[in-house]
PDB file of N, CA and C in Angstrom:
ATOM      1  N   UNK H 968       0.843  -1.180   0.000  1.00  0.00           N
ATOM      2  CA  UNK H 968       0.000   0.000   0.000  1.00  0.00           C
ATOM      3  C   UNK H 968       0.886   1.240   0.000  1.00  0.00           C
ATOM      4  N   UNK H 969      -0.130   2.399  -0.272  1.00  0.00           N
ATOM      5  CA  UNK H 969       1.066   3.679  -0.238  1.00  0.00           C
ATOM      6  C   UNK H 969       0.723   4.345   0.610  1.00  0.00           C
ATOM      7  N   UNK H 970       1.819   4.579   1.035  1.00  0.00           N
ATOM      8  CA  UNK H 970       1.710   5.543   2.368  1.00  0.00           C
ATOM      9  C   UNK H 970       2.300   6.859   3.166  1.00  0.00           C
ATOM     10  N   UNK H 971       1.399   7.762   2.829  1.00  0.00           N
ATOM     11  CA  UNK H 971       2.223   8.945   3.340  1.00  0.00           C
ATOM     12  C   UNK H 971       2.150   9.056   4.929  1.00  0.00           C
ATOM     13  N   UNK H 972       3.156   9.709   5.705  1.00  0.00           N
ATOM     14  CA  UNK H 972       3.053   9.975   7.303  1.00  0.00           C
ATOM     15  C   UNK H 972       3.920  11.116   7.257  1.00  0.00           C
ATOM     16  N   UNK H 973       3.295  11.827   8.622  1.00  0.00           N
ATOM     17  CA  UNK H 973       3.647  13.003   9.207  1.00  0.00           C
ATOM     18  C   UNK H 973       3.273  13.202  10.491  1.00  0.00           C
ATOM     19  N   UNK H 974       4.273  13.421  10.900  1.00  0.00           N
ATOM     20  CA  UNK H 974       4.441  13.121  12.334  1.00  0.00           C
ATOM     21  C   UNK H 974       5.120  14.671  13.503  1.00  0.00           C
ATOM     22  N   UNK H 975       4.309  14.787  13.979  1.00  0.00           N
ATOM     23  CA  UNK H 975       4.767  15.956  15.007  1.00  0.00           C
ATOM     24  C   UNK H 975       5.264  15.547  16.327  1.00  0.00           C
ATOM     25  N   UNK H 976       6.555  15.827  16.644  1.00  0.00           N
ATOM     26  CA  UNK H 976       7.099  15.201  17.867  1.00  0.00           C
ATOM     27  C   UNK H 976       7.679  16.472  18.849  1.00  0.00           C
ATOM     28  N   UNK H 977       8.313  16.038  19.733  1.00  0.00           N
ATOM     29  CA  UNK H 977       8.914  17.121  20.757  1.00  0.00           C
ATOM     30  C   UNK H 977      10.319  16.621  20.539  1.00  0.00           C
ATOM     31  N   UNK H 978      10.784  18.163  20.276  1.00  0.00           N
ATOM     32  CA  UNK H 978      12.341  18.102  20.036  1.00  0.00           C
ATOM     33  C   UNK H 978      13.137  16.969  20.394  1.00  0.00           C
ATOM     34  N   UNK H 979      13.243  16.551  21.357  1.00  0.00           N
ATOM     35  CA  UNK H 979      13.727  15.313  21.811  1.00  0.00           C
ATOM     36  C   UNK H 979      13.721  14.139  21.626  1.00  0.00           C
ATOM     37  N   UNK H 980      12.587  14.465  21.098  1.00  0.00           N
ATOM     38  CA  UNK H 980      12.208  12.741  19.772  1.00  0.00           C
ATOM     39  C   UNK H 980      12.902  12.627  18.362  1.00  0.00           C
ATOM     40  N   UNK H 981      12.383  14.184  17.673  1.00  0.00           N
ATOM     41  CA  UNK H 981      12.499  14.136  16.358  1.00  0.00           C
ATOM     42  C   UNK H 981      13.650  13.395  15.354  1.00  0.00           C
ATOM     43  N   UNK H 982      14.456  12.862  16.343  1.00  0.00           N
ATOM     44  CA  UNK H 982      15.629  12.503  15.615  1.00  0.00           C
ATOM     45  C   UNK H 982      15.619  10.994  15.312  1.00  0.00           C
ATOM     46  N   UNK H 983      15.018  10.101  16.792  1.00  0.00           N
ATOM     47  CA  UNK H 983      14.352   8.623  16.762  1.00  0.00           C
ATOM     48  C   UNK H 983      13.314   8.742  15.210  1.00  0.00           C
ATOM     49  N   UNK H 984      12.612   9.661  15.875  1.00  0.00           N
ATOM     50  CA  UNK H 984      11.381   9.450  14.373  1.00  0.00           C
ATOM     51  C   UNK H 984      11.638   9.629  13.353  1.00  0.00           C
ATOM     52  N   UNK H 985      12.356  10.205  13.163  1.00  0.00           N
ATOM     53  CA  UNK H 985      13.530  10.656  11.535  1.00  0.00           C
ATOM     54  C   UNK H 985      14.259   9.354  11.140  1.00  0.00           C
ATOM     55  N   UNK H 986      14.833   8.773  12.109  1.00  0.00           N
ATOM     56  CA  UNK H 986      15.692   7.674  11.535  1.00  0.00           C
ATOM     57  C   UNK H 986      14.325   6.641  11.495  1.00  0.00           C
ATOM     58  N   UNK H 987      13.620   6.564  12.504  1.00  0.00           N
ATOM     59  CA  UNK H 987      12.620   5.116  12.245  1.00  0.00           C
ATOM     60  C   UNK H 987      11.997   5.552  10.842  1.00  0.00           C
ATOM     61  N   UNK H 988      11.254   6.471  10.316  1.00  0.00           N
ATOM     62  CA  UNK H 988      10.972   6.926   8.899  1.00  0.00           C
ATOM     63  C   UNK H 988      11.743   6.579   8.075  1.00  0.00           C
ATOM     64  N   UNK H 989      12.718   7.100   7.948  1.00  0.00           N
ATOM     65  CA  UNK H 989      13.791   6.911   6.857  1.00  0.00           C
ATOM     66  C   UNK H 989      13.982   5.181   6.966  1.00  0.00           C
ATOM     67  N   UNK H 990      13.955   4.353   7.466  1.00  0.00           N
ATOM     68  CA  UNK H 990      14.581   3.159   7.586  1.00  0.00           C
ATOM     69  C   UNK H 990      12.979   2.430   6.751  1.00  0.00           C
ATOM     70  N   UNK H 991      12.029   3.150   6.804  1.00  0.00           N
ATOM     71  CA  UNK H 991      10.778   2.655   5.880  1.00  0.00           C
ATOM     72  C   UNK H 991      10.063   3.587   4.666  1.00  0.00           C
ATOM     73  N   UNK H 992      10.188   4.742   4.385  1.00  0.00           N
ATOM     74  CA  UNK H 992      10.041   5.769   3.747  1.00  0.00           C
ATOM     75  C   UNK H 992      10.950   7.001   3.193  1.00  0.00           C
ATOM     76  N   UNK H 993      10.232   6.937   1.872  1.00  0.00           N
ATOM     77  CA  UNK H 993      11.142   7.988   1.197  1.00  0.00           C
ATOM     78  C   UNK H 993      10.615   9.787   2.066  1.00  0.00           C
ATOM     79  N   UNK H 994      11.841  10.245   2.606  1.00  0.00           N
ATOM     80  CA  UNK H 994      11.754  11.407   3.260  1.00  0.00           C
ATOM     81  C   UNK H 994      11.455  12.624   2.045  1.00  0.00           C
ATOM     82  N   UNK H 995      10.182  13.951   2.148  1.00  0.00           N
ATOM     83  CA  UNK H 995       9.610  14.571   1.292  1.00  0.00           C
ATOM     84  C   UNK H 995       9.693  15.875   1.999  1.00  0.00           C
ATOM     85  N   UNK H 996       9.539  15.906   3.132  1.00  0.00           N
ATOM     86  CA  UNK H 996      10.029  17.150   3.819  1.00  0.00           C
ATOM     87  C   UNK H 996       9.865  17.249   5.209  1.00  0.00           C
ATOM     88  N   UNK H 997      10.083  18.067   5.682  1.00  0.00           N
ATOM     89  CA  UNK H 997      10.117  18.228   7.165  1.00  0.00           C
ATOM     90  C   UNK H 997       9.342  17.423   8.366  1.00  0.00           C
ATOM     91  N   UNK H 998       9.178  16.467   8.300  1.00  0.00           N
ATOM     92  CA  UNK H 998       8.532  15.866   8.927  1.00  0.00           C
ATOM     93  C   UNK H 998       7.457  14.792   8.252  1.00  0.00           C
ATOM     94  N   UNK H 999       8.031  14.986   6.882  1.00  0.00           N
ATOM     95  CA  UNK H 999       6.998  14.401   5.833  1.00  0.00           C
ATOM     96  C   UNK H 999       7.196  13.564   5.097  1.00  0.00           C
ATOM     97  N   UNK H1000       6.778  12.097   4.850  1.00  0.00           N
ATOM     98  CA  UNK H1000       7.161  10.932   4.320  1.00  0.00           C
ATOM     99  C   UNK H1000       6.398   9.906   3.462  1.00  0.00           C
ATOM    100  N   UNK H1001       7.093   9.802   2.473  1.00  0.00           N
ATOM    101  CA  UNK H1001       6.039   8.484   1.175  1.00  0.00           C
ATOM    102  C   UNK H1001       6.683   7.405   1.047  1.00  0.00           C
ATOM    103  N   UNK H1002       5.604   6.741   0.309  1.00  0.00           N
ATOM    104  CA  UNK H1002       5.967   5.502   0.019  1.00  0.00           C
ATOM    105  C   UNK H1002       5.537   3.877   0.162  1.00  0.00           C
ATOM    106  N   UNK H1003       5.853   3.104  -0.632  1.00  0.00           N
ATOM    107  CA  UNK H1003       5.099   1.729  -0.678  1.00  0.00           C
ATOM    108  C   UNK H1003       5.759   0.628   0.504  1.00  0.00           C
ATOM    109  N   UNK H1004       4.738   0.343   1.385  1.00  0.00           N
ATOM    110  CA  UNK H1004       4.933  -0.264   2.241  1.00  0.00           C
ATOM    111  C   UNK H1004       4.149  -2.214   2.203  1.00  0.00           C
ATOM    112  N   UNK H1005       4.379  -2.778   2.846  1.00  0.00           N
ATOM    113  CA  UNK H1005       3.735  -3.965   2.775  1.00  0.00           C
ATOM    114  C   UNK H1005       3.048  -3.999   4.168  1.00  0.00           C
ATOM    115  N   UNK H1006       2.039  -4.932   4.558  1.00  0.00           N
ATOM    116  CA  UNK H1006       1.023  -4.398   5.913  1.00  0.00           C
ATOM    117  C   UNK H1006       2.142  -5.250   7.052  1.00  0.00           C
ATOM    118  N   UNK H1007       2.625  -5.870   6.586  1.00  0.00           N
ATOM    119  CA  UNK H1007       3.502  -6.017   7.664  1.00  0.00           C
ATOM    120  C   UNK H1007       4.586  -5.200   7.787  1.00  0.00           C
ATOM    121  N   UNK H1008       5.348  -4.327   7.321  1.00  0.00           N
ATOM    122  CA  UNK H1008       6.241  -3.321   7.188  1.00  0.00           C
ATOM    123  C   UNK H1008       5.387  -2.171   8.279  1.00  0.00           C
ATOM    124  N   UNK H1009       3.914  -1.712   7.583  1.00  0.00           N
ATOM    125  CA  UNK H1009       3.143  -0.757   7.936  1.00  0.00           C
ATOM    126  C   UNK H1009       3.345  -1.057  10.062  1.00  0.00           C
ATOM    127  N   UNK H1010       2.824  -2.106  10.204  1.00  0.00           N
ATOM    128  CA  UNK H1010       2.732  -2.618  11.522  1.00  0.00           C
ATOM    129  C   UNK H1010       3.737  -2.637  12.669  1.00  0.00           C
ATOM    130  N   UNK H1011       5.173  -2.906  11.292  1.00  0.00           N
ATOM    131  CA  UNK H1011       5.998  -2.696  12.301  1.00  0.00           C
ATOM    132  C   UNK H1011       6.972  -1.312  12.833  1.00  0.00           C
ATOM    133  N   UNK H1012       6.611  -0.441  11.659  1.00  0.00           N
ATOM    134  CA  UNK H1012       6.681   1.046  11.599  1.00  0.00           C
ATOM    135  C   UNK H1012       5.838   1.473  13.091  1.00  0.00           C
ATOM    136  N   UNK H1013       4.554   1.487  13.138  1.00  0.00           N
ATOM    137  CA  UNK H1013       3.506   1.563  13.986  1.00  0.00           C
ATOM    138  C   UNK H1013       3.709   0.991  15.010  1.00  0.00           C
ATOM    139  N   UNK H1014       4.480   0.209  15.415  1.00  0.00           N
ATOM    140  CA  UNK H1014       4.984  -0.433  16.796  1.00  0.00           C
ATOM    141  C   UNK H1014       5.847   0.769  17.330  1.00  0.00           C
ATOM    142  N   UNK H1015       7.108   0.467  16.104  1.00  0.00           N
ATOM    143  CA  UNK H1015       8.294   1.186  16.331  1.00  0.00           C
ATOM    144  C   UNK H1015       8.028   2.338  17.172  1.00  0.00           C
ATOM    145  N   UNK H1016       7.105   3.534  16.189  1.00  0.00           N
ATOM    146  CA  UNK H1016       6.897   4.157  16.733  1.00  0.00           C
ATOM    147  C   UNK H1016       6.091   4.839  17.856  1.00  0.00           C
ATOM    148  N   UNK H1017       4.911   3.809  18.400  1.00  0.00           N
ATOM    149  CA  UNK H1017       4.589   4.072  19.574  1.00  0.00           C
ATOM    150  C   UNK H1017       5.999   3.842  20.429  1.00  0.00           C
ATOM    151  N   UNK H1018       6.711   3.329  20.639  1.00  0.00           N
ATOM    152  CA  UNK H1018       7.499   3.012  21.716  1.00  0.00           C
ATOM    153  C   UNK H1018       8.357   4.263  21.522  1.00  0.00           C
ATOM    154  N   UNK H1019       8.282   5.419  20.616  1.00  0.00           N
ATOM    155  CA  UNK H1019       9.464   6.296  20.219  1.00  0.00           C
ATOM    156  C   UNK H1019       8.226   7.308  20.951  1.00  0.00           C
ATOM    157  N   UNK H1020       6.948   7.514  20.687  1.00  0.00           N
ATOM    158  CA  UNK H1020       6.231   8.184  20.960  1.00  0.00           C
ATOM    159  C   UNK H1020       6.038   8.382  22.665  1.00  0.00           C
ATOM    160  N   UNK H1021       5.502  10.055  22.956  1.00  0.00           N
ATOM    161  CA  UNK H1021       5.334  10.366  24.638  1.00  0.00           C
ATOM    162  C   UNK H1021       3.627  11.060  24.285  1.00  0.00           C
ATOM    163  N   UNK H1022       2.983  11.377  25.326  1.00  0.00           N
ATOM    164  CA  UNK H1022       2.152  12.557  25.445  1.00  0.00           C
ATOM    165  C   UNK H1022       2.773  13.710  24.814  1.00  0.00           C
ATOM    166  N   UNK H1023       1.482  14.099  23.702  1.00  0.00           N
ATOM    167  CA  UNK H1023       1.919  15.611  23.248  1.00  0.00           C
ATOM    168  C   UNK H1023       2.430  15.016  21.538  1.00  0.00           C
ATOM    169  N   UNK H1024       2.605  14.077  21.354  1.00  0.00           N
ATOM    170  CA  UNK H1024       3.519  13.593  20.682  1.00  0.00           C
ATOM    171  C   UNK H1024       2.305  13.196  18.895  1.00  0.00           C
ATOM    172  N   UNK H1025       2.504  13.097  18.138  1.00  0.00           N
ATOM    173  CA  UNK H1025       1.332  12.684  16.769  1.00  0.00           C
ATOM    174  C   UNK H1025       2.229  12.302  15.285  1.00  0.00           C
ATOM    175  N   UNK H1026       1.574  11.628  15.166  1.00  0.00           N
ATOM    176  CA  UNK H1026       1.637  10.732  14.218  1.00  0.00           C
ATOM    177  C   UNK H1026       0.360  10.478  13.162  1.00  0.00           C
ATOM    178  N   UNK H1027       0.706  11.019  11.361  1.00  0.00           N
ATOM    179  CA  UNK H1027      -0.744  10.604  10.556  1.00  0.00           C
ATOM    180  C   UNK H1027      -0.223   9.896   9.733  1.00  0.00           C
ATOM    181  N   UNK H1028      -1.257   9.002   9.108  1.00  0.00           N
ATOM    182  CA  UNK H1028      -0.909   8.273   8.315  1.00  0.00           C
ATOM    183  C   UNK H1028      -1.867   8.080   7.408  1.00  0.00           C
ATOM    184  N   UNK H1029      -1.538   8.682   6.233  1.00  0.00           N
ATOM    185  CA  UNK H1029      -2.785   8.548   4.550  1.00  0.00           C
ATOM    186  C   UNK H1029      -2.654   7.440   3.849  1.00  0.00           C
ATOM    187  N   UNK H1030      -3.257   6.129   3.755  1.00  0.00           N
ATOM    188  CA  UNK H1030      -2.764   5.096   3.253  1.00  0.00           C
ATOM    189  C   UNK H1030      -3.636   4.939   2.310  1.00  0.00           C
ATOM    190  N   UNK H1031      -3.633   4.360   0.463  1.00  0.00           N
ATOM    191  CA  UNK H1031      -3.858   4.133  -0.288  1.00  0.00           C
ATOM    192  C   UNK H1031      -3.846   2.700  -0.818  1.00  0.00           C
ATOM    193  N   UNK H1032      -4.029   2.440  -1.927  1.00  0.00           N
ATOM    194  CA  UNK H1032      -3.608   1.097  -2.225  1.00  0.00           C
ATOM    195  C   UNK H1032      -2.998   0.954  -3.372  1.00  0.00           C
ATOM    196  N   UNK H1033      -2.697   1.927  -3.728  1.00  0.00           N
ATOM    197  CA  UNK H1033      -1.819   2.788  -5.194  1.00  0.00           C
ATOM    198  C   UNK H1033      -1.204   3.854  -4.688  1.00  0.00           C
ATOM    199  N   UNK H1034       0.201   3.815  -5.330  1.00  0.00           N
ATOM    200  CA  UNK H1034       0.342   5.625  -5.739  1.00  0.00           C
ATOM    201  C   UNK H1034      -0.041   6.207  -7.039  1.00  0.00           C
ATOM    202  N   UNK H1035      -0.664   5.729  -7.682  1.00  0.00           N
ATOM    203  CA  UNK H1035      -1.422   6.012  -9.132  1.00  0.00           C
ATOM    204  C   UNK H1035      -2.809   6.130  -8.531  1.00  0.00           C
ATOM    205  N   UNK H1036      -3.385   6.042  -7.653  1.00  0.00           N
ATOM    206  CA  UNK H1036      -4.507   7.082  -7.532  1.00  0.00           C
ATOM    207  C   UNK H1036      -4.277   8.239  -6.828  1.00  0.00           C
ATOM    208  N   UNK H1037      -3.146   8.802  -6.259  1.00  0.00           N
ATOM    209  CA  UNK H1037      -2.915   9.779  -5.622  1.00  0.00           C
ATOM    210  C   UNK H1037      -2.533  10.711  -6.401  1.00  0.00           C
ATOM    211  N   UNK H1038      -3.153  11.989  -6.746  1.00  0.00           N
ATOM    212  CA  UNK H1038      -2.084  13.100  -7.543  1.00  0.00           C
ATOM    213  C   UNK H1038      -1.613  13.594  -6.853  1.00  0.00           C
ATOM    214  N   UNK H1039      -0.241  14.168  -7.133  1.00  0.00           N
ATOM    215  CA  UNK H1039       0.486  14.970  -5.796  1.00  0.00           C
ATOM    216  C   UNK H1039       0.886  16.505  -6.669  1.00  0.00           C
ATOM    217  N   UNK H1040       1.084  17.623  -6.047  1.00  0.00           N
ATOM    218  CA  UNK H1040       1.624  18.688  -6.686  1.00  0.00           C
ATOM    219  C   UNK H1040       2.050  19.315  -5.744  1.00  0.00           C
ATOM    220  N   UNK H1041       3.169  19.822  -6.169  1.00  0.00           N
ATOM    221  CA  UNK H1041       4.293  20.387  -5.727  1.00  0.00           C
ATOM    222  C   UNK H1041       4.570  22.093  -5.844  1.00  0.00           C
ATOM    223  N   UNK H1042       4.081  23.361  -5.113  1.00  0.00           N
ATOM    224  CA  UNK H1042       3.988  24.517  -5.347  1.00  0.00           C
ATOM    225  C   UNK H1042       5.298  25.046  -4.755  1.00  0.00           C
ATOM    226  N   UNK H1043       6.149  25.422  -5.874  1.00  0.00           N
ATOM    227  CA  UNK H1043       7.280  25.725  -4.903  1.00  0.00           C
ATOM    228  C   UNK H1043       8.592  25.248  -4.828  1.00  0.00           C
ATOM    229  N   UNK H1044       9.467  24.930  -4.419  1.00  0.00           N
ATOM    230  CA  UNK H1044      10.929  24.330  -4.265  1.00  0.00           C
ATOM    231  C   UNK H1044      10.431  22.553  -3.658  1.00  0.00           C
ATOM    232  N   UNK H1045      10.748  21.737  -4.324  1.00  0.00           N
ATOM    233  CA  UNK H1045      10.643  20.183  -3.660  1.00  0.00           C
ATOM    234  C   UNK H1045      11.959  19.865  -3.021  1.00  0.00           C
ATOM    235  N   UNK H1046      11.403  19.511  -1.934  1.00  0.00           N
ATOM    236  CA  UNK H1046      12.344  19.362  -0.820  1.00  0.00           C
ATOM    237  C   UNK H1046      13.213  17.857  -1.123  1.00  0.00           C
ATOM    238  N   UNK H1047      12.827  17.032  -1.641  1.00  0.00           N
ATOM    239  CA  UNK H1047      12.794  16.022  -1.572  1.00  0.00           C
ATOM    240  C   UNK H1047      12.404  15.167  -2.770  1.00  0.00           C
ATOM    241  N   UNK H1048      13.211  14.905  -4.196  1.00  0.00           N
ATOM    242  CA  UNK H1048      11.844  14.197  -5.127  1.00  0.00           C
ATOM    243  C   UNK H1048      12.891  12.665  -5.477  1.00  0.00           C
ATOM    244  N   UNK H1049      11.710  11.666  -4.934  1.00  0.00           N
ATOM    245  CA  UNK H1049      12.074  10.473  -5.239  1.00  0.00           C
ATOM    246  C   UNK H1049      11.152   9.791  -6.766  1.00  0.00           C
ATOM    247  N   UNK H1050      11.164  10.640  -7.653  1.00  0.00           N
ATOM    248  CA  UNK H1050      11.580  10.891  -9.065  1.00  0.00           C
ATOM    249  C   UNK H1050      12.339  10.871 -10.058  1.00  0.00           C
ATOM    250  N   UNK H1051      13.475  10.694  -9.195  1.00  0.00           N
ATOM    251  CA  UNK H1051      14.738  10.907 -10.305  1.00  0.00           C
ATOM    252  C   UNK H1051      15.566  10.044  -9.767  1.00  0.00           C
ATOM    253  N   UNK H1052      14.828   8.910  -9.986  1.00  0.00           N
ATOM    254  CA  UNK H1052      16.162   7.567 -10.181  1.00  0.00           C
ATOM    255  C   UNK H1052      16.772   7.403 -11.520  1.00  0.00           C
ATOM    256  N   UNK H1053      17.721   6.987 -11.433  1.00  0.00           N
ATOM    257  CA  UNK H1053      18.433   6.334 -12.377  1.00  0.00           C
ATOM    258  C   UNK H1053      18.280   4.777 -12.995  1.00  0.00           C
TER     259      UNK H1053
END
Protein backbone atom coordinates (compact mmCIF):
# COMPACT_ATOMS: atom_id res chain seq x y z
CA UNK A 1 0.00 0.00 0.00
CA UNK A 2 1.07 3.68 -0.24
CA UNK A 3 1.71 5.54 2.37
CA UNK A 4 2.22 8.94 3.34
CA UNK A 5 3.05 9.98 7.30
CA UNK A 6 3.65 13.00 9.21
CA UNK A 7 4.44 13.12 12.33
CA UNK A 8 4.77 15.96 15.01
CA UNK A 9 7.10 15.20 17.87
CA UNK A 10 8.91 17.12 20.76
CA UNK A 11 12.34 18.10 20.04
CA UNK A 12 13.73 15.31 21.81
CA UNK A 13 12.21 12.74 19.77
CA UNK A 14 12.50 14.14 16.36
CA UNK A 15 15.63 12.50 15.61
CA UNK A 16 14.35 8.62 16.76
CA UNK A 17 11.38 9.45 14.37
CA UNK A 18 13.53 10.66 11.53
CA UNK A 19 15.69 7.67 11.53
CA UNK A 20 12.62 5.12 12.25
CA UNK A 21 10.97 6.93 8.90
CA UNK A 22 13.79 6.91 6.86
CA UNK A 23 14.58 3.16 7.59
CA UNK A 24 10.78 2.65 5.88
CA UNK A 25 10.04 5.77 3.75
CA UNK A 26 11.14 7.99 1.20
CA UNK A 27 11.75 11.41 3.26
CA UNK A 28 9.61 14.57 1.29
CA UNK A 29 10.03 17.15 3.82
CA UNK A 30 10.12 18.23 7.17
CA UNK A 31 8.53 15.87 8.93
CA UNK A 32 7.00 14.40 5.83
CA UNK A 33 7.16 10.93 4.32
CA UNK A 34 6.04 8.48 1.17
CA UNK A 35 5.97 5.50 0.02
CA UNK A 36 5.10 1.73 -0.68
CA UNK A 37 4.93 -0.26 2.24
CA UNK A 38 3.73 -3.96 2.78
CA UNK A 39 1.02 -4.40 5.91
CA UNK A 40 3.50 -6.02 7.66
CA UNK A 41 6.24 -3.32 7.19
CA UNK A 42 3.14 -0.76 7.94
CA UNK A 43 2.73 -2.62 11.52
CA UNK A 44 6.00 -2.70 12.30
CA UNK A 45 6.68 1.05 11.60
CA UNK A 46 3.51 1.56 13.99
CA UNK A 47 4.98 -0.43 16.80
CA UNK A 48 8.29 1.19 16.33
CA UNK A 49 6.90 4.16 16.73
CA UNK A 50 4.59 4.07 19.57
CA UNK A 51 7.50 3.01 21.72
CA UNK A 52 9.46 6.30 20.22
CA UNK A 53 6.23 8.18 20.96
CA UNK A 54 5.33 10.37 24.64
CA UNK A 55 2.15 12.56 25.44
CA UNK A 56 1.92 15.61 23.25
CA UNK A 57 3.52 13.59 20.68
CA UNK A 58 1.33 12.68 16.77
CA UNK A 59 1.64 10.73 14.22
CA UNK A 60 -0.74 10.60 10.56
CA UNK A 61 -0.91 8.27 8.32
CA UNK A 62 -2.78 8.55 4.55
CA UNK A 63 -2.76 5.10 3.25
CA UNK A 64 -3.86 4.13 -0.29
CA UNK A 65 -3.61 1.10 -2.22
CA UNK A 66 -1.82 2.79 -5.19
CA UNK A 67 0.34 5.63 -5.74
CA UNK A 68 -1.42 6.01 -9.13
CA UNK A 69 -4.51 7.08 -7.53
CA UNK A 70 -2.92 9.78 -5.62
CA UNK A 71 -2.08 13.10 -7.54
CA UNK A 72 0.49 14.97 -5.80
CA UNK A 73 1.62 18.69 -6.69
CA UNK A 74 4.29 20.39 -5.73
CA UNK A 75 3.99 24.52 -5.35
CA UNK A 76 7.28 25.72 -4.90
CA UNK A 77 10.93 24.33 -4.26
CA UNK A 78 10.64 20.18 -3.66
CA UNK A 79 12.34 19.36 -0.82
CA UNK A 80 12.79 16.02 -1.57
CA UNK A 81 11.84 14.20 -5.13
CA UNK A 82 12.07 10.47 -5.24
CA UNK A 83 11.58 10.89 -9.07
CA UNK A 84 14.74 10.91 -10.31
CA UNK A 85 16.16 7.57 -10.18
CA UNK A 86 18.43 6.33 -12.38
Amino acid sequence: MYVILVYDMNTKRVGKMLKLCRKYLNWIQNSVFEGELTKVQLENLKAEAKEIMKEGDSLILFKNREQYWLQKEVIGEEKSSIDNFL
